[in-house]
Short mmCIF file of C-alpha atoms and ligand atoms in Angstrom, two decimals:
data_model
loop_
_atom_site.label_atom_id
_atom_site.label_comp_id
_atom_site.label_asym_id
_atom_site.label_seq_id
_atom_site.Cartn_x
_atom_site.Cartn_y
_atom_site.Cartn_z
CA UNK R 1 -41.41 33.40 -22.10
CA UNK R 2 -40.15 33.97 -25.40
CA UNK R 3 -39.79 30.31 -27.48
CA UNK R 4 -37.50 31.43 -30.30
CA UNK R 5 -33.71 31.02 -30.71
CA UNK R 6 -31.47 34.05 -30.20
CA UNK R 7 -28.87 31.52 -31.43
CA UNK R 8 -26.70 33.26 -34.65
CA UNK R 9 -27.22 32.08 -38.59
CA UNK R 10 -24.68 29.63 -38.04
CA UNK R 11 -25.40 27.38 -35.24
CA UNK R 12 -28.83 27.51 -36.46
CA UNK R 13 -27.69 25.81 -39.90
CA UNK R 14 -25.73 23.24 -37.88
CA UNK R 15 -28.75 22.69 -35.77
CA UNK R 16 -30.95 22.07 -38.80
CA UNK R 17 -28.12 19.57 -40.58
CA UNK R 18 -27.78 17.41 -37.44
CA UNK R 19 -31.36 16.96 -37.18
CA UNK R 20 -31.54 16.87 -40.76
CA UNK R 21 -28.82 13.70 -40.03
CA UNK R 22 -30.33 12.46 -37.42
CA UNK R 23 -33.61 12.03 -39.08
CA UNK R 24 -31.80 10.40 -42.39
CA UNK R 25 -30.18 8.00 -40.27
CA UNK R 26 -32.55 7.06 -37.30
CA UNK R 27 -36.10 7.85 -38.52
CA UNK R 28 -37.89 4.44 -39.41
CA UNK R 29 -35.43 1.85 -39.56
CA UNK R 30 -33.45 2.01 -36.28
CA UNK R 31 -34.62 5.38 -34.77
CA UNK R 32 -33.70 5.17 -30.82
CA UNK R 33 -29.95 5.13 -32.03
CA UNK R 34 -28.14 8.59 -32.66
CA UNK R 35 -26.89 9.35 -35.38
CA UNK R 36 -23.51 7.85 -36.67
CA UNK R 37 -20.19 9.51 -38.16
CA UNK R 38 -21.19 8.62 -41.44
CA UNK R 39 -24.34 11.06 -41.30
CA UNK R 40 -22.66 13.73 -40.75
CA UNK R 41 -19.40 13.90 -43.11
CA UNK R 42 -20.10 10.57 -45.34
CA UNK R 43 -16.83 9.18 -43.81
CA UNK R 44 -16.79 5.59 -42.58
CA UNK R 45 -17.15 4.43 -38.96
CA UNK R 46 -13.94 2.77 -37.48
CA UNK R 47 -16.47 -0.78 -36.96
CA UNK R 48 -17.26 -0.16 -41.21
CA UNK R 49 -13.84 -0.25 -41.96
CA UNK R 50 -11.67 -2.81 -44.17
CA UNK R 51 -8.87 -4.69 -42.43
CA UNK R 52 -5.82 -2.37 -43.27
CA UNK R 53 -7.69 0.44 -44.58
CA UNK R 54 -6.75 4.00 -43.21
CA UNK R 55 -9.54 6.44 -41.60
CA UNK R 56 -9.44 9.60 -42.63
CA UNK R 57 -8.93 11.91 -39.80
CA UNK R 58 -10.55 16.19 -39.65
CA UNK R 59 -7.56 17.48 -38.21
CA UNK R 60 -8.82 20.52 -37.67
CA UNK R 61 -11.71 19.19 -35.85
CA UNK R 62 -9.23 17.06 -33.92
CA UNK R 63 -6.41 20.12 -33.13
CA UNK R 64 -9.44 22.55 -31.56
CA UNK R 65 -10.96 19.35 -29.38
CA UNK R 66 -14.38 19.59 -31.11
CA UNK R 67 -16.07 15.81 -30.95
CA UNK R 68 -19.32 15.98 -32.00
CA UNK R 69 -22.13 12.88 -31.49
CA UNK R 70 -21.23 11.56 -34.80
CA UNK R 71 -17.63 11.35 -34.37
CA UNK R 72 -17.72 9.79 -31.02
CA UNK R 73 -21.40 8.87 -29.73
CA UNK R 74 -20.55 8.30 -25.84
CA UNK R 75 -17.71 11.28 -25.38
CA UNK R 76 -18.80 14.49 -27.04
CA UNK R 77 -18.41 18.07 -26.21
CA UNK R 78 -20.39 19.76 -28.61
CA UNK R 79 -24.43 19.64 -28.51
CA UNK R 80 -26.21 20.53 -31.55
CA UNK R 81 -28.49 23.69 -30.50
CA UNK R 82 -32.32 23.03 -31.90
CA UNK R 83 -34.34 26.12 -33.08
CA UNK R 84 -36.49 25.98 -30.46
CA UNK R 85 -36.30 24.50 -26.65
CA UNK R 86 -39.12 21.63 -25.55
CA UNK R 87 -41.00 20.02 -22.90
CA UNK R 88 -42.04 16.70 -23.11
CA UNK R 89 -44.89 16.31 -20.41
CA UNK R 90 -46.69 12.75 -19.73
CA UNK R 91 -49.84 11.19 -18.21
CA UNK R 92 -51.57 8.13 -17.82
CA UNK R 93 -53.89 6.69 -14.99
CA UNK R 94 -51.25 6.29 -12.74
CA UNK R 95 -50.62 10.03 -12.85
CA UNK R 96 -54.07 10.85 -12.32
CA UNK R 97 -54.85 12.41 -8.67
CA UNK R 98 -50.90 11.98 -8.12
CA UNK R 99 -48.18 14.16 -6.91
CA UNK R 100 -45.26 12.47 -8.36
CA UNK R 101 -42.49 12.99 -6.35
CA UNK R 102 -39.64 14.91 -7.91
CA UNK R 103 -37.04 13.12 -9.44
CA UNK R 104 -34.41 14.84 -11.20
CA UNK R 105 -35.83 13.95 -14.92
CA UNK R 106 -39.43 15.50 -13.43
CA UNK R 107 -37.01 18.13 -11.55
CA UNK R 108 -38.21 21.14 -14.19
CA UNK R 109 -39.94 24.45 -12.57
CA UNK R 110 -43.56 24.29 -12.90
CA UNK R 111 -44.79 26.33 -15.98
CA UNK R 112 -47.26 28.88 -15.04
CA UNK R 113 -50.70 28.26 -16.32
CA UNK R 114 -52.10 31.44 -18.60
CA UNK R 115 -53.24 34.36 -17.01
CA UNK R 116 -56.96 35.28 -17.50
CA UNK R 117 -58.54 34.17 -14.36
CA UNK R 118 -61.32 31.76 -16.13
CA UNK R 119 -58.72 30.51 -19.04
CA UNK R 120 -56.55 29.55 -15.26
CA UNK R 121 -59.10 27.60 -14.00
CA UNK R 122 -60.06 25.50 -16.92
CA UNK R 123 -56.75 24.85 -17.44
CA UNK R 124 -55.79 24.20 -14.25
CA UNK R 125 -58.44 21.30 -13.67
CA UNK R 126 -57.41 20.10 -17.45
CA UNK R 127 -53.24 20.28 -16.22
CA UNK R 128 -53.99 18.72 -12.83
CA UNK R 129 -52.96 15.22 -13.91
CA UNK R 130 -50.43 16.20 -16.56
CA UNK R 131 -46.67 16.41 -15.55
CA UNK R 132 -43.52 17.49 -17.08
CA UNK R 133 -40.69 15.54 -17.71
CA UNK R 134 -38.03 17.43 -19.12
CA UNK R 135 -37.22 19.94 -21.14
CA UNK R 136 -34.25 20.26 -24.70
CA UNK R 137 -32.75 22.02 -26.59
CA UNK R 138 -30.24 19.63 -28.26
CA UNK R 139 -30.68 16.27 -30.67
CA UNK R 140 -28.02 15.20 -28.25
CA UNK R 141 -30.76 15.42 -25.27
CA UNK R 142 -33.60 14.60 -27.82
CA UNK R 143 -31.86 10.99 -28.44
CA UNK R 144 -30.81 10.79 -24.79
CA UNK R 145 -34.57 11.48 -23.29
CA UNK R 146 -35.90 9.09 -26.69
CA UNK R 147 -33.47 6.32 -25.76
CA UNK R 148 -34.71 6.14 -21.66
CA UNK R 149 -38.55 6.84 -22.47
CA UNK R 150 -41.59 4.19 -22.83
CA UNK R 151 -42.72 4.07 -26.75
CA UNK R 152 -46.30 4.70 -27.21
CA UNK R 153 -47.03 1.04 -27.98
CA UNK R 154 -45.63 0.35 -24.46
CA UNK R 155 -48.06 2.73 -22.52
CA UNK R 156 -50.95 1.66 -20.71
CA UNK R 157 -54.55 2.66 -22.37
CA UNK R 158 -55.57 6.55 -21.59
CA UNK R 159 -51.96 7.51 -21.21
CA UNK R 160 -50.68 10.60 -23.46
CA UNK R 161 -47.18 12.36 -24.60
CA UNK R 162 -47.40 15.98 -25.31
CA UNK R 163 -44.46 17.49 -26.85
CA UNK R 164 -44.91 21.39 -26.49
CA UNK R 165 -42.40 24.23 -27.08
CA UNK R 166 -40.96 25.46 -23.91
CA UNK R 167 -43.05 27.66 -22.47
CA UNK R 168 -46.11 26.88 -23.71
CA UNK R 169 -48.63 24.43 -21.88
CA UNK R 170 -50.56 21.18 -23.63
CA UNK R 171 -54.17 23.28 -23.27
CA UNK R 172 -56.40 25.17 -25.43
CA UNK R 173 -56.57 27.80 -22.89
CA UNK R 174 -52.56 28.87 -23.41
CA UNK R 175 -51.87 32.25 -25.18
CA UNK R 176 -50.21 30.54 -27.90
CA UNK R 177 -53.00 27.54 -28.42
CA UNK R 178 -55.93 29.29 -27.72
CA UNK R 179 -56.88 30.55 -31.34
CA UNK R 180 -55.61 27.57 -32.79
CA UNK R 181 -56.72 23.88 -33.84
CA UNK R 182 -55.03 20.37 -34.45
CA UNK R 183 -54.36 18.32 -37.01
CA UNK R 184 -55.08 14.79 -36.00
CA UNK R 185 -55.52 11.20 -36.92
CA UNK R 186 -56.99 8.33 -35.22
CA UNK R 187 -56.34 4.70 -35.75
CA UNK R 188 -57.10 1.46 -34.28
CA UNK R 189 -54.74 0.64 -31.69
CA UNK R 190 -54.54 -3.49 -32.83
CA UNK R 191 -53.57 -3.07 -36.44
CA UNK R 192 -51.23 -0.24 -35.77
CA UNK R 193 -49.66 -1.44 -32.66
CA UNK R 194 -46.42 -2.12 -34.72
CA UNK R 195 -46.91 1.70 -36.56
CA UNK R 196 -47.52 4.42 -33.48
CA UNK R 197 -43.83 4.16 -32.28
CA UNK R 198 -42.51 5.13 -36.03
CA UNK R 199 -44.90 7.22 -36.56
CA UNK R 200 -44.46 9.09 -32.62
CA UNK R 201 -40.74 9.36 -33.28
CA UNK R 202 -41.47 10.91 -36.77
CA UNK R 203 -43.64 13.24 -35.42
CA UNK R 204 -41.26 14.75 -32.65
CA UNK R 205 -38.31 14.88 -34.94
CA UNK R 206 -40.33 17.01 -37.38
CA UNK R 207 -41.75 19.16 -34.29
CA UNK R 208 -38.16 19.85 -33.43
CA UNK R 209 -36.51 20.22 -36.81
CA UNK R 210 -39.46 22.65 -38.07
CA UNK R 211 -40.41 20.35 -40.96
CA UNK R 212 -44.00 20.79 -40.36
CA UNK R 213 -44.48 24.22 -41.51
CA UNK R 214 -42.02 26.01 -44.24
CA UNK R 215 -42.69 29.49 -42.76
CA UNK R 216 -40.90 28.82 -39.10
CA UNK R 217 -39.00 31.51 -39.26
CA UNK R 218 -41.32 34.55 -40.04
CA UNK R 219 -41.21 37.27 -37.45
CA UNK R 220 -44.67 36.49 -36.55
CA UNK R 221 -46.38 34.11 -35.05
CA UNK R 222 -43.34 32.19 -35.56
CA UNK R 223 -44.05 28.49 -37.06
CA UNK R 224 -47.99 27.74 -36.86
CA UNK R 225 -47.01 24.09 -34.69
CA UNK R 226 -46.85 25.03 -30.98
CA UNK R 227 -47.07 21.04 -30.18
CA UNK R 228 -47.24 17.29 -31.01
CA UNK R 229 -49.35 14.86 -28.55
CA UNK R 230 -49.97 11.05 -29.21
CA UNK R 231 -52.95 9.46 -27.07
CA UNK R 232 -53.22 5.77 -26.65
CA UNK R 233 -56.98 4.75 -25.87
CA UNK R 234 -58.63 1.43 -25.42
CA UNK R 235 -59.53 0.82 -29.02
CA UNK R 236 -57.20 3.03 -30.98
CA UNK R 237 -54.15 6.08 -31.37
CA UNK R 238 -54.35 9.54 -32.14
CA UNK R 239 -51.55 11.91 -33.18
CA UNK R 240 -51.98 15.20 -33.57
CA UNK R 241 -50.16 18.37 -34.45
CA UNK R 242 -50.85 21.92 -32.47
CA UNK R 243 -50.94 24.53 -34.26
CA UNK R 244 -51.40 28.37 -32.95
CA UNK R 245 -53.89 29.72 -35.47
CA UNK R 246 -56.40 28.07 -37.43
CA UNK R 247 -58.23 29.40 -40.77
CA UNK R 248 -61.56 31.13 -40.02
CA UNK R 249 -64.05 32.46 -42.12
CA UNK R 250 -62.90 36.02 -41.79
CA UNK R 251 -58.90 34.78 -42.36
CA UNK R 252 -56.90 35.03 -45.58
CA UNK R 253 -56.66 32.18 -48.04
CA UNK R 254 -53.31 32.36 -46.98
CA UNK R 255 -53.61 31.34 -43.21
CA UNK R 256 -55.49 28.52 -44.67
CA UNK R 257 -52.67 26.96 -46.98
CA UNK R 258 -50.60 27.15 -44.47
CA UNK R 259 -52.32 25.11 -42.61
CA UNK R 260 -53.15 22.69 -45.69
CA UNK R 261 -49.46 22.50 -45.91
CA UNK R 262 -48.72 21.43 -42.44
CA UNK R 263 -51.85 18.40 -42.63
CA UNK R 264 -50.05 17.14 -46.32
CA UNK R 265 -46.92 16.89 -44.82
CA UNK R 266 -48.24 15.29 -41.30
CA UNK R 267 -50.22 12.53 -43.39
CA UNK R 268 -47.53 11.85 -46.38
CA UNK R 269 -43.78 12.56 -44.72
CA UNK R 270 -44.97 11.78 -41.26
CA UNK R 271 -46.58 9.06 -41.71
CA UNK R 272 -46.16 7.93 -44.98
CA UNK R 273 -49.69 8.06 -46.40
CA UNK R 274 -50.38 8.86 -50.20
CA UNK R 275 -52.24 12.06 -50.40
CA UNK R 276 -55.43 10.35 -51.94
CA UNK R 277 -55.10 7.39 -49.80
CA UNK R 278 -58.45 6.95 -47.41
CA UNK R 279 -58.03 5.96 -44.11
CA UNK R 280 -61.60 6.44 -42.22
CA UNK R 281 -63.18 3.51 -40.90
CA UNK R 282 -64.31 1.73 -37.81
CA UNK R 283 -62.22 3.43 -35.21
CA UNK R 284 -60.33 5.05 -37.77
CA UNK R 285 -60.69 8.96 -39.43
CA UNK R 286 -59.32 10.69 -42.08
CA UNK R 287 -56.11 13.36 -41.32
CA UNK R 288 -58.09 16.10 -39.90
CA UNK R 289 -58.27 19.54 -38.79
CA UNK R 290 -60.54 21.48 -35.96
CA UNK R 291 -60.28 24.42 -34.20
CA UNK R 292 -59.66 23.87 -30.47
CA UNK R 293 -62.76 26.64 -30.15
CA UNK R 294 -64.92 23.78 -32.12
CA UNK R 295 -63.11 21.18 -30.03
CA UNK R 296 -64.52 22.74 -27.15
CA UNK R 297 -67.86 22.81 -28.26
CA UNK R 298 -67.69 18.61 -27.87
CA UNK R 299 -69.51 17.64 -31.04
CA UNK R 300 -71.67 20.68 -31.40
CA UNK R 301 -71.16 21.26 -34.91
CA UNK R 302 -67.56 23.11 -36.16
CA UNK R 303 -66.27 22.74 -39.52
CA UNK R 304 -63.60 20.31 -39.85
CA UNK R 305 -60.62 19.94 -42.75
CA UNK R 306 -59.81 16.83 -44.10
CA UNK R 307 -56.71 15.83 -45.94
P1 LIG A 1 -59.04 14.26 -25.02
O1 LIG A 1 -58.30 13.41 -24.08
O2 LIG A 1 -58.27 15.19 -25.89
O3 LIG A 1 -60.03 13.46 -25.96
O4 LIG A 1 -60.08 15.16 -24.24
P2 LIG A 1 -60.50 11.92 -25.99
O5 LIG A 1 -59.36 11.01 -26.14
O6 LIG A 1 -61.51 11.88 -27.09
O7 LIG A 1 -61.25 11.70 -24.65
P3 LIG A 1 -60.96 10.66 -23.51
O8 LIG A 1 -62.11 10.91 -22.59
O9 LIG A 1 -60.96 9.30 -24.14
O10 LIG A 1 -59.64 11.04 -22.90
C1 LIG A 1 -60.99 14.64 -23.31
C2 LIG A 1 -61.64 15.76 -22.57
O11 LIG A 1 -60.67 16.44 -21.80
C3 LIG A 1 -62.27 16.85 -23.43
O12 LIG A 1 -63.57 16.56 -23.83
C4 LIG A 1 -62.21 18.04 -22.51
O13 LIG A 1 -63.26 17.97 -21.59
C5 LIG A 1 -60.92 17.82 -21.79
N1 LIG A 1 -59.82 18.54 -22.46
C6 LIG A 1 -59.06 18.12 -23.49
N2 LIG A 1 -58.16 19.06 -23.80
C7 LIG A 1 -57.15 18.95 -24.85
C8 LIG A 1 -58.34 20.12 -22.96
C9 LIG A 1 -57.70 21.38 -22.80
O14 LIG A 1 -56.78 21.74 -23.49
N3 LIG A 1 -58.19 22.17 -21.82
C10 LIG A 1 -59.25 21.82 -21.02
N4 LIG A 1 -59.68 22.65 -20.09
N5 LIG A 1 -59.86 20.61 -21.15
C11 LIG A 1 -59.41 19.78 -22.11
#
């Protein structure tokens, strides 16, 4: 299943402003709430107004019918198309051993697991307790599935989000993950317990507005971030960024800058870190890179890249 937008130049500009407006307005300070009118034409909302004081008015927006979230947050008719669709799957120890019944947010056809018959299998045991809640490819339906969702700092211990593109399952053993690696960072879950949800939302909206990695839109292989996850365990967090290929001895310095590029931006836009800032320590690690191939080997050595 192909992941990329067939959508034309232009909706794919508005795409990237709304988000681009969405993030401005909602990212730290109040980010469940869409975005407001203001973000998007730096016209006052009808509550910001003076006593007396006359709204402008687009009437051209108005005479085609066009209300956008901005204009009017509860009654729009126009969604603002993302680059890319994705699937937000979920689980915890009450999913484990479960089939959840389907309700129409779990209501999504079952993604098939990748095709070599060993990959299958691993995968299959690994995606036995992982379901999927929904799949967008709107901010509209991003804020609407952020607004009705359980922040991180809310979830019971062992429970995980993945946010993957559409068609492409949270495991090493998928096509598009399977010669890649992950940035990640760990942190302990007491002192941070008032961070993950900032930092989760941040994470998403730069998934979804291709922040991560400048080079999204080359032919091939398409932006280097295939998914986000966050992890809540007994003693600390982890976020981590997906990515589809990960620098190699044999690769090109290139691949590897890349990749630098998408771990600066994860540790100093995402979440806010200075680039020299160190952050390992009891239950805590640096901003960090492995391949999943190295991840596999559980410990056994790999090289790892640290921000
Ligand atoms: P984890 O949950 O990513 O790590 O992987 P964590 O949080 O250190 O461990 P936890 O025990 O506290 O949850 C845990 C284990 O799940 C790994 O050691 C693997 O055995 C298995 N696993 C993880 N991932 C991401 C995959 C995957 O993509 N495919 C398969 N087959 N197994 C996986």
């Amino acid at each position: 299943m192909t992941t990329v937008s067939t959508l034309p130049p232009a909706a794919l500009q508005a795409s990237k402003a709304a988000l681009d407006a969405a993030m401005a307005e909602g990212k730290v300070a109040d980010g469940a709430k869409p975005p407001s009118s203001q973000a998007e034409n730096g016209k006052e909302s009808a509550d910001d107004m003076e006593e007396g004081e006359i709204q402008e008015v687009d009437m051209e927006s108005q005479a085609q019918g066009i209300r956008t979230v901005f204009s009017n947050p509860k009654d729009f008719n126009v969604k603002h198309p993302l680059y890319s669709a994705w699937t937000l799957w979920f689980d915890s120890p009450s999913t484990k051993g479960r089939n959840l019944p389907q309700t129409p947010m779990t209501a999504v056809p079952p993604t098939p697991v990748p095709q070599t018959p060993g990959a299958a299998a691993a995968a299959q045991g690994w995606m036995e307790d992982i379901k999927q809640v929904i799949t967008f490819d709107s901010v509209e339906e991003f804020w609407g599935l952020y607004n009705n969702i359980v922040p991180p700092s809310q979830l019971p211990q062992r429970a995980n989000y993945y946010l993957f593109k559409e068609g492409i399952i949270p495991a090493w053993e998928d096509e598009a993950n399977k010669n890649g690696g992950k940035w990640s960072i760990q942190l302990p879950r007491e002192k941070n317990r008032g961070n993950v949800d900032k930092w989760w939302l941040n994470t998403m909206l730069d998934a979804i507005g291709e922040q991560f990695d400048p080079h999204f839109e080359e032919p091939a292989p398409h932006s280097l971030v295939t998914g986000v996850i966050v992890s809540t365990r007994p003693q600390f967090y982890r976020i981590s960024v997906w990515t589809r290929l990960a620098p190699g001895s044999d690769d090109t310095e290139k691949l590897r800058e890349r990749t630098e590029v998408i771990g600066k931006h994860f540790k100093m836009k995402v979440l806010g870190f200075a680039e020299a800032q160190k952050l390992a320590g009891p239950l805590a690690t640096e901003v960090e890179f492995i391949s999943h191939k190295d991840s596999e080997k559980k410990g056994k050595g790999g090289k790892k890249i640290v921000i």
